[in-house]
Tab-separated table of C-alpha atoms in Angstrom:
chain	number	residue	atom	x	y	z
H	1	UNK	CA	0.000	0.000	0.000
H	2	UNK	CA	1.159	3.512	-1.188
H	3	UNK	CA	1.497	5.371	2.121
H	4	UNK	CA	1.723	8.695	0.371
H	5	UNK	CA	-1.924	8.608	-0.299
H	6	UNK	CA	-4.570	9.555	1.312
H	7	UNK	CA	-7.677	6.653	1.952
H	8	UNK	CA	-11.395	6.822	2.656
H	9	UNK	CA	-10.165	5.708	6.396
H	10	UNK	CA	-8.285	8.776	7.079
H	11	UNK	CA	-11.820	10.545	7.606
H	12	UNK	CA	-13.330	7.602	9.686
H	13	UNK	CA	-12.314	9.243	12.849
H	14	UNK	CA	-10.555	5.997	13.846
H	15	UNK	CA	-6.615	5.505	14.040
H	16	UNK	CA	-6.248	6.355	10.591
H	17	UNK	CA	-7.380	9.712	11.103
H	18	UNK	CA	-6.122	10.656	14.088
H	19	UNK	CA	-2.592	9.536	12.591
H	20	UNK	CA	-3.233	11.987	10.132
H	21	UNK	CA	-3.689	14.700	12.482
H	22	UNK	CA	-0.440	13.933	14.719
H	23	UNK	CA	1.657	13.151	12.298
H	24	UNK	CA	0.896	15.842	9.483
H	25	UNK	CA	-1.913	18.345	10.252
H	26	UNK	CA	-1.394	19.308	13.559
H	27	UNK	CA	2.502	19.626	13.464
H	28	UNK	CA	2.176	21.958	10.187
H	29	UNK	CA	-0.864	24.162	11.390
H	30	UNK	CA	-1.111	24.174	15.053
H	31	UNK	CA	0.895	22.960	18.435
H	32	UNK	CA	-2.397	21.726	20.137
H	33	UNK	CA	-1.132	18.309	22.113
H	34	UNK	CA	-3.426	15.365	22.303
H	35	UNK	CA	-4.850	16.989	25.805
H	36	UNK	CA	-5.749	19.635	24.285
H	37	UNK	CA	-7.477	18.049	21.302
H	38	UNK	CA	-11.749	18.495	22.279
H	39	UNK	CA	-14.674	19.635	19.819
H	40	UNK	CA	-14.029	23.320	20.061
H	41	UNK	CA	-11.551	25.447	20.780
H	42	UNK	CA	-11.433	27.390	23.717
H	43	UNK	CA	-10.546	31.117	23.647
H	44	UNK	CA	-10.446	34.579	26.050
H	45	UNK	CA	-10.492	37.496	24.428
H	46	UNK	CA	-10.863	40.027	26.765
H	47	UNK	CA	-11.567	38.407	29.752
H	48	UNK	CA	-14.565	37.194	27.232
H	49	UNK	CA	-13.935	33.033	27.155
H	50	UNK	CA	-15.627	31.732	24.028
H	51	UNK	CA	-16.052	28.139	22.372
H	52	UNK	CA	-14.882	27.864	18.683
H	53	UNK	CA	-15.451	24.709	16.320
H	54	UNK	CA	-15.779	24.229	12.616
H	55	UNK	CA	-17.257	20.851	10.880
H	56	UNK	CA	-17.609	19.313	7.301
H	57	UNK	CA	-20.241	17.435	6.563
H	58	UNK	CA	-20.522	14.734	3.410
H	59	UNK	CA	-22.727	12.210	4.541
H	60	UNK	CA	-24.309	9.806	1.830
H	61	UNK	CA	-27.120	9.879	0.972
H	62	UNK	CA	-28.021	13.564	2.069
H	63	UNK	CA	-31.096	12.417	2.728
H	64	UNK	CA	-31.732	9.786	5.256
H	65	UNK	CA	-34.801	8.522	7.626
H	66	UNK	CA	-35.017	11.340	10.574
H	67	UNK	CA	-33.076	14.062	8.798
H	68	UNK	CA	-31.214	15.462	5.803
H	69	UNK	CA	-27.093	17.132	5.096
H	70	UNK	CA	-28.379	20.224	6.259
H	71	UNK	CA	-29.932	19.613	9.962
H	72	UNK	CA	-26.906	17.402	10.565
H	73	UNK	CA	-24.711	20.780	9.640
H	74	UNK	CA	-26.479	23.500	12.328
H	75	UNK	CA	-26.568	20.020	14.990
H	76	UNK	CA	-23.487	18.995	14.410
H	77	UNK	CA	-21.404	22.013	15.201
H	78	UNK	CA	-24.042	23.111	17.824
H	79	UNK	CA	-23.118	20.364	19.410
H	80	UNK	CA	-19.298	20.810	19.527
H	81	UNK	CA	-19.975	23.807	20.967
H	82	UNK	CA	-22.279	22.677	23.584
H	83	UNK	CA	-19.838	19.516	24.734
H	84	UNK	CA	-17.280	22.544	25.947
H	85	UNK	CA	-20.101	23.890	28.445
H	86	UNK	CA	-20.894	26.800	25.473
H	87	UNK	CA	-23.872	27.783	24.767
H	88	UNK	CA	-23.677	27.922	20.922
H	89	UNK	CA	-24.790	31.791	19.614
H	90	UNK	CA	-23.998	31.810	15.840
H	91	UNK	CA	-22.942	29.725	12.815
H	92	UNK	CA	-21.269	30.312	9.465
H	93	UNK	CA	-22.414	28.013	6.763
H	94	UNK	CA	-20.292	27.514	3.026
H	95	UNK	CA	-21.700	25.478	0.582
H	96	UNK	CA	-19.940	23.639	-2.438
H	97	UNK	CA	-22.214	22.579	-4.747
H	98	UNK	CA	-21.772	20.351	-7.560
H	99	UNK	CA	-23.256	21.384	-11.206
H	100	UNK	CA	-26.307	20.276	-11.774
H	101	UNK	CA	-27.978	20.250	-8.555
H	102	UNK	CA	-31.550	20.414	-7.973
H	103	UNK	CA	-32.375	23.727	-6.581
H	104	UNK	CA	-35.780	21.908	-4.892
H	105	UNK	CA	-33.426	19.182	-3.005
H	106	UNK	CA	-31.655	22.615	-2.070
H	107	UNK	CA	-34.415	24.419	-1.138
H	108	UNK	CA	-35.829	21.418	0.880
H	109	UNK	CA	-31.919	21.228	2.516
H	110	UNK	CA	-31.942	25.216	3.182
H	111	UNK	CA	-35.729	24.762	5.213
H	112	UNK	CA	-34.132	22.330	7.400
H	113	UNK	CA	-31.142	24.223	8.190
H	114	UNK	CA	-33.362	27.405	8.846
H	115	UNK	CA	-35.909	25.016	11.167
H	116	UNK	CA	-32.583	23.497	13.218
H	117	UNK	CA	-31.043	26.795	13.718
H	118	UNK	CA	-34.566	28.403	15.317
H	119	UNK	CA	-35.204	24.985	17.558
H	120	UNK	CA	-31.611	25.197	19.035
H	121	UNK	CA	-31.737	29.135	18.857
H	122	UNK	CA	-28.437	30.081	17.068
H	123	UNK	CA	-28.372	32.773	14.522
H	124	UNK	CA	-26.576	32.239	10.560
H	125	UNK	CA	-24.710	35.360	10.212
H	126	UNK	CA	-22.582	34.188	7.472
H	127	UNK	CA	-21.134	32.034	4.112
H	128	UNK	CA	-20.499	30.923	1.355
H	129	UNK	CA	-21.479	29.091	-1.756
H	130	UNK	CA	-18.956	27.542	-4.547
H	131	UNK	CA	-19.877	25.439	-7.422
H	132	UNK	CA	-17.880	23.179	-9.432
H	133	UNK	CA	-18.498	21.126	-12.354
H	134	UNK	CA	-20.198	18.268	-13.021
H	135	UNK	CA	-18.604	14.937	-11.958
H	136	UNK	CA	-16.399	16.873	-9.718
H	137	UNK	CA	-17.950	16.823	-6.484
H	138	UNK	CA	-21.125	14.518	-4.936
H	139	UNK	CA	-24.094	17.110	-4.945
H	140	UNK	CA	-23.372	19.003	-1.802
H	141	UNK	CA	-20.940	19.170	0.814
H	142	UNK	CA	-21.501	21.387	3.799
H	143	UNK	CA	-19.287	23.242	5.824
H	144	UNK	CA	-20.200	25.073	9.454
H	145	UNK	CA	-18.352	26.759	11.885
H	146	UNK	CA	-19.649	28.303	15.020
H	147	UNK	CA	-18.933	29.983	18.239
H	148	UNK	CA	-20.561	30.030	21.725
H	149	UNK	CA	-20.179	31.828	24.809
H	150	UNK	CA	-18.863	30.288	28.419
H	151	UNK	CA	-20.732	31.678	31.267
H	152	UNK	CA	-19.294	29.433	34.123
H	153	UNK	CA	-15.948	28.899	35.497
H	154	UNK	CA	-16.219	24.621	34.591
H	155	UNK	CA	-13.789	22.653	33.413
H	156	UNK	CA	-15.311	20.329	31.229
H	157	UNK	CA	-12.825	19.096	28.578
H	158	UNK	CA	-11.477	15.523	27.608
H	159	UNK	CA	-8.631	15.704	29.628
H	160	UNK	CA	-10.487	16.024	32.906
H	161	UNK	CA	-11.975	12.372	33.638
H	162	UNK	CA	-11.377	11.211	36.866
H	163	UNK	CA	-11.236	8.262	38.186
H	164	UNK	CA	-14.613	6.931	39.838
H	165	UNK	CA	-16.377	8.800	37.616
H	166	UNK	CA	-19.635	7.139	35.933
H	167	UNK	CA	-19.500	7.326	32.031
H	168	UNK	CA	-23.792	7.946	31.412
H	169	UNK	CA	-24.932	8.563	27.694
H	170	UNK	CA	-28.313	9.978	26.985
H	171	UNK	CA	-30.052	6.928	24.855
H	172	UNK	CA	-29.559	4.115	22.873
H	173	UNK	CA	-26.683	4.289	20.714
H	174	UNK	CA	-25.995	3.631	16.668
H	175	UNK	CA	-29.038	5.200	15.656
H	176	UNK	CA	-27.637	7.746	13.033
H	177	UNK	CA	-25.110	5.154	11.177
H	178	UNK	CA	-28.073	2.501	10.482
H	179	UNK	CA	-30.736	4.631	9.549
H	180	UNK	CA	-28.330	6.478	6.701
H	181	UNK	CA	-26.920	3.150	6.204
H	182	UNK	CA	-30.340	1.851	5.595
H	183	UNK	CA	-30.901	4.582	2.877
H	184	UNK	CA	-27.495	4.214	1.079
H	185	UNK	CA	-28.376	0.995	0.399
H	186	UNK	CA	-32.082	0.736	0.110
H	187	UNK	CA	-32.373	-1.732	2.614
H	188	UNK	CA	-36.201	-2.457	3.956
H	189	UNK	CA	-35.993	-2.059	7.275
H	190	UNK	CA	-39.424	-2.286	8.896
H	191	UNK	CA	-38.409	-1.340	12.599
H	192	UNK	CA	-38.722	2.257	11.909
H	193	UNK	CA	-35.075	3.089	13.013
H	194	UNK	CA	-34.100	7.097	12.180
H	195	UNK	CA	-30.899	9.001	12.562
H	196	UNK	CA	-30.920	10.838	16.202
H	197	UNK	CA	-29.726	14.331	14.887
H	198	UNK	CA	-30.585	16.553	17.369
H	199	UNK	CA	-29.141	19.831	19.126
H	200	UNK	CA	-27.894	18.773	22.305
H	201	UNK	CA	-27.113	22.015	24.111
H	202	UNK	CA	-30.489	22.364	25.604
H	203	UNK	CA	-29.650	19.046	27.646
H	204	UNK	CA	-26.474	20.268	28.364
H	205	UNK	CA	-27.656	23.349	30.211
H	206	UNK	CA	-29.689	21.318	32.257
H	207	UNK	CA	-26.552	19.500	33.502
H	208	UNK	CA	-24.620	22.638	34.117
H	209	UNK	CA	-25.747	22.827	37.854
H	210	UNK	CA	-24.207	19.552	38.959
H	211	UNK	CA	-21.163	22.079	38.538
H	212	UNK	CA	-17.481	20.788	39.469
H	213	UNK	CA	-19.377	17.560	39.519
H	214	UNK	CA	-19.426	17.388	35.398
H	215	UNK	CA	-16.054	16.317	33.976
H	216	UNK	CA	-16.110	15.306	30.472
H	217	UNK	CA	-18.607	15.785	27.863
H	218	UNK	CA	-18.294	14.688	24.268
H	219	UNK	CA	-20.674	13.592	21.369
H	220	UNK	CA	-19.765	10.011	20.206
H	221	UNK	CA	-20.058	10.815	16.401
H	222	UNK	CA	-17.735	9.226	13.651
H	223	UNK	CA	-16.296	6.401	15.277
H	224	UNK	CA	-19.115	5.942	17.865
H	225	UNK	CA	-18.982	5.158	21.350
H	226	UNK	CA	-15.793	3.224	21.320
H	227	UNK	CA	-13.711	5.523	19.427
H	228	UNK	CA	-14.676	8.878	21.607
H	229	UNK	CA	-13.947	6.513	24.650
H	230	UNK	CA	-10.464	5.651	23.350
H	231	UNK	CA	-9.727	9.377	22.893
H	232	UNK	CA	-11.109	10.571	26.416
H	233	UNK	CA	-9.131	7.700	27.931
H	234	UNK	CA	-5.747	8.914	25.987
H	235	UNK	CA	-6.749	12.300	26.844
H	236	UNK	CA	-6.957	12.376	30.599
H	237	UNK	CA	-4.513	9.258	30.750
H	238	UNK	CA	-7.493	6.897	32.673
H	239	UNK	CA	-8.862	3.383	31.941
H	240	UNK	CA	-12.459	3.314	31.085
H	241	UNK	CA	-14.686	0.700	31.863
H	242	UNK	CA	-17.667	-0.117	29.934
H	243	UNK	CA	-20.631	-2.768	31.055
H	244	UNK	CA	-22.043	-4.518	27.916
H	245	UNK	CA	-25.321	-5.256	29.332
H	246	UNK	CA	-25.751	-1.591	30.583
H	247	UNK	CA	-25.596	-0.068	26.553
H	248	UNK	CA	-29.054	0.758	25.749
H	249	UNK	CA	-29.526	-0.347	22.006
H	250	UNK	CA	-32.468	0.294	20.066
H	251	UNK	CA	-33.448	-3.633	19.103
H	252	UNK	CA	-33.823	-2.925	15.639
H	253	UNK	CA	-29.685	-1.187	15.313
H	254	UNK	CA	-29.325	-3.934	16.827
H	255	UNK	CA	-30.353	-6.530	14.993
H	256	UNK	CA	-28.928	-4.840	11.612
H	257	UNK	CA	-25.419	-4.855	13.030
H	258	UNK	CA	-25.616	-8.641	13.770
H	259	UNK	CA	-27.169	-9.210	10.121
H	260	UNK	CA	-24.360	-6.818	8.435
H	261	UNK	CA	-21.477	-8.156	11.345
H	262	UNK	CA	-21.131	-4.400	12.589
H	263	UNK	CA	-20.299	-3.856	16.458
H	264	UNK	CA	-22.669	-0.551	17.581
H	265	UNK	CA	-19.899	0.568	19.647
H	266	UNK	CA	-18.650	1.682	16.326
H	267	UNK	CA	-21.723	3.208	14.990
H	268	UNK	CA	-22.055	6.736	14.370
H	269	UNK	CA	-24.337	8.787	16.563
H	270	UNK	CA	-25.900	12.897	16.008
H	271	UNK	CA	-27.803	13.174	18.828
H	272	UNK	CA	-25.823	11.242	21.929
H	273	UNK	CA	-23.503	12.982	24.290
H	274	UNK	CA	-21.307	11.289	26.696
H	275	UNK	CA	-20.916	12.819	30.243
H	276	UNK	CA	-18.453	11.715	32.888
H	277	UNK	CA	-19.900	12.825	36.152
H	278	UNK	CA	-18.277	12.080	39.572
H	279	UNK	CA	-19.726	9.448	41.005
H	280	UNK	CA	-21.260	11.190	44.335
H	281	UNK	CA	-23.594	13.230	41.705
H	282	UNK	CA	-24.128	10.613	39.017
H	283	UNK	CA	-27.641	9.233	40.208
H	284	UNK	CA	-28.565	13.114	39.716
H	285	UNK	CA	-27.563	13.398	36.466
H	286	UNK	CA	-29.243	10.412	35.154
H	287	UNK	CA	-32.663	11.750	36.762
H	288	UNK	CA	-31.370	15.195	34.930
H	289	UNK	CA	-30.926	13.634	31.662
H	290	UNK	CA	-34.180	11.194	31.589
H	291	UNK	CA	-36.288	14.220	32.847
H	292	UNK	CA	-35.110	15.835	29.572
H	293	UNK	CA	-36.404	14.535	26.279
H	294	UNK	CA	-33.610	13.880	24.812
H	295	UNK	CA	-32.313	11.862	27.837
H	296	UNK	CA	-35.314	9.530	28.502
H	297	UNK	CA	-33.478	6.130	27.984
H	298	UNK	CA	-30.342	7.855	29.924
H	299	UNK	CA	-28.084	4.812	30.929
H	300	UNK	CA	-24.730	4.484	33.207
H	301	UNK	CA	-22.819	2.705	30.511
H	302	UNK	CA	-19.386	2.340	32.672
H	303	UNK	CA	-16.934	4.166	35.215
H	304	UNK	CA	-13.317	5.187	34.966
H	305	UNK	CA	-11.595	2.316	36.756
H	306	UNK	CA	-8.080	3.784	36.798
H	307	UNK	CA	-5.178	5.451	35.330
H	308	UNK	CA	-2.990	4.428	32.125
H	309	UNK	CA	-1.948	5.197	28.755
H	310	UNK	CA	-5.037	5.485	27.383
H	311	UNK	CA	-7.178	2.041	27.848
H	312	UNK	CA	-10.755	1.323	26.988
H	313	UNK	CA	-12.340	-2.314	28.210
H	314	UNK	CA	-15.870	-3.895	28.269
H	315	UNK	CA	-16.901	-6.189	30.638
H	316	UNK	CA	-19.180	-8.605	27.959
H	317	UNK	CA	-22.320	-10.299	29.275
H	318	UNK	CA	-20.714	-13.477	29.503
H	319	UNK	CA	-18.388	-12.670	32.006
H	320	UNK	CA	-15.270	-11.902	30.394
H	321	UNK	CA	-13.679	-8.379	29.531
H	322	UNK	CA	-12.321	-7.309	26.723
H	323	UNK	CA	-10.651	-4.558	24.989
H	324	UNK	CA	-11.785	-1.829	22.963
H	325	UNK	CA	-9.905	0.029	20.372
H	326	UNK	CA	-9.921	2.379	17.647
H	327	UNK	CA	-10.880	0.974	14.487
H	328	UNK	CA	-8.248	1.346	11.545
H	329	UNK	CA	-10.075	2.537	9.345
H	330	UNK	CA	-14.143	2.983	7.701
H	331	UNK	CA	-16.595	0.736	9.480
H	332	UNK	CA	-19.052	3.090	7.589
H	333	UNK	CA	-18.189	5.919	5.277
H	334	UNK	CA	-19.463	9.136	4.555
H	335	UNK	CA	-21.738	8.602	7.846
H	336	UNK	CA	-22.111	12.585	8.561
């Protein structure tokens, strides 16, 4: 294999990607170390601290049961934004459209955008639109960047699990991957499963007040559960613990990824957050999260068990434990 070139797996948020980043981007463009490496930037200017995060989004097809390209655009950075404590204010959004287009697929993508932005209450105050020819893009790619406003004194980054905390995610997992999945390739699903897109920061204010309490929160997106465990674990330099028969997985997701042979761990999610909560305060959270409706199957999923290098494991429902790693490469492509 050519390693000069650059593979579908080096945007699958797995190992491949991340080796991309440490061993090219980041060196050439930025200093940030692996610590430091969360959804958004954090920045004071002023004395004014303010959350900054940009996204690309190519998922295929751009429509999909639950959602389209351009609601997973305003959720997905509005989400970013909200896993740093922000509460999100305003978005950018740049288009590049391929030629040829339908300008009623556009339209119906443009509605959605307009209807995500007013339910999670961020303003678009700018962008851009390109065009290229025909046969050299896919349609449309979509590109948003956004900033929100701190208004505690928190630390809640990836580098701050502790250990004893309880690892609690707000509903069944793998939702988003199957239900584009299912539309890429037309397969008749009859357990009505939909992509979970959703703006999360509403949730997240409600968890706010369990203050010093809230460690770590992070959306498990491309690469799932397992992969934003791995990088929280390398982050804050923990073990994480994860109790198989504690994931709440919607029956259908999970009967597609035994069909297909894909692990849900893996599977993409738009609308989950993960939140590592010290363990005094984590019965409170889960009643914070389930009173919420995006929290109402709210689960402890694990705990941080101790420190290390970096180390995810799974205690399986037979018993045994075993470890859980970043996937090389694409488990499913083009997923957001």
């Amino acid at each position: 294999m050519n390693n000069d070139l650059i593979l579908l797996g080096h945007g699958s948020g797995g190992r491949l990607s991340h080796q991309l980043l440490e061993e090219l981007i980041i060196p050439q463009l930025s200093s940030v170390p692996v610590a430091g490496q969360n959804d958004a930037a954090l920045l004071n200017i002023g004395g004014i601290k303010l959350a900054f995060s940009t996204d690309s989004y190519v998922v295929d097809p751009i429509f999909f049961p639950g959602g389209n390209i351009g609601d997973l655009a305003i959720n997905g950075t509005v989400n970013d934004l909200a896993m740093m404590g922000a509460r999100p204010l305003c978005l950018s959004v740049g288009f590049i459209l391929e030629e040829g287009f339908s300008k009623e697929e556009l339209a119906r993508i443009l509605a959605s955008m307009r209807e995500a932005a007013e339910a999670a209450g961020v303003a678009i105050v700018t962008g851009d639109t390109k065009v290229v020819p025909k046969g050299k893009g896919d349609r449309i790619f979509i590109n948003t960047s956004g900033i929100g406003a701190i208004e505690h004194n928190l630390q809640i980054d990836g580098a701050s699990a502790q250990v004893g905390d309880k690892v609690i995610v707000n509903g069944c997992i793998g939702d988003h991957g199957i239900a584009v999945l299912s539309a890429r390739e037309g397969l008749e699903i009859d357990s009505g499963i939909q992509s979970d897109s959703a703006a999360l920061n509403g949730l997240v204010t409600s968890l706010l007040p369990l203050g010093s309490a809230l460690h770590v929160l992070r959306d498990p997106t491309r690469g799932g559960v397992a992969t934003t465990l791995k990088e929280i674990a390398l982050q804050s330099g923990v073990t994480v613990t994860l109790d198989e028969k504690s994931l709440p997985i919607n029956p259908g997701v999970k009967g597609v990824c035994s069909i297909l042979g894909l692990d849900p761990l893996y599977v993409a999610n738009e609308g989950k957050l993960l939140a590592f909560v010290a363990p005094e305060r984590a019965e409170e959270a889960l009643a914070v999260m389930r009173r919420h409706p995006l929290g109402e199957d709210a689960a402890v999923i694990g705990e941080v068990t101790g420190t290390s290098s970096g180390k995810v494991q799974m205690e399986t429902v037979v018993g045994g434990v075993r470890g859980v790693e970043m996937l090389a490469g694409e488990q499913l492509p083009r997923i957001c």
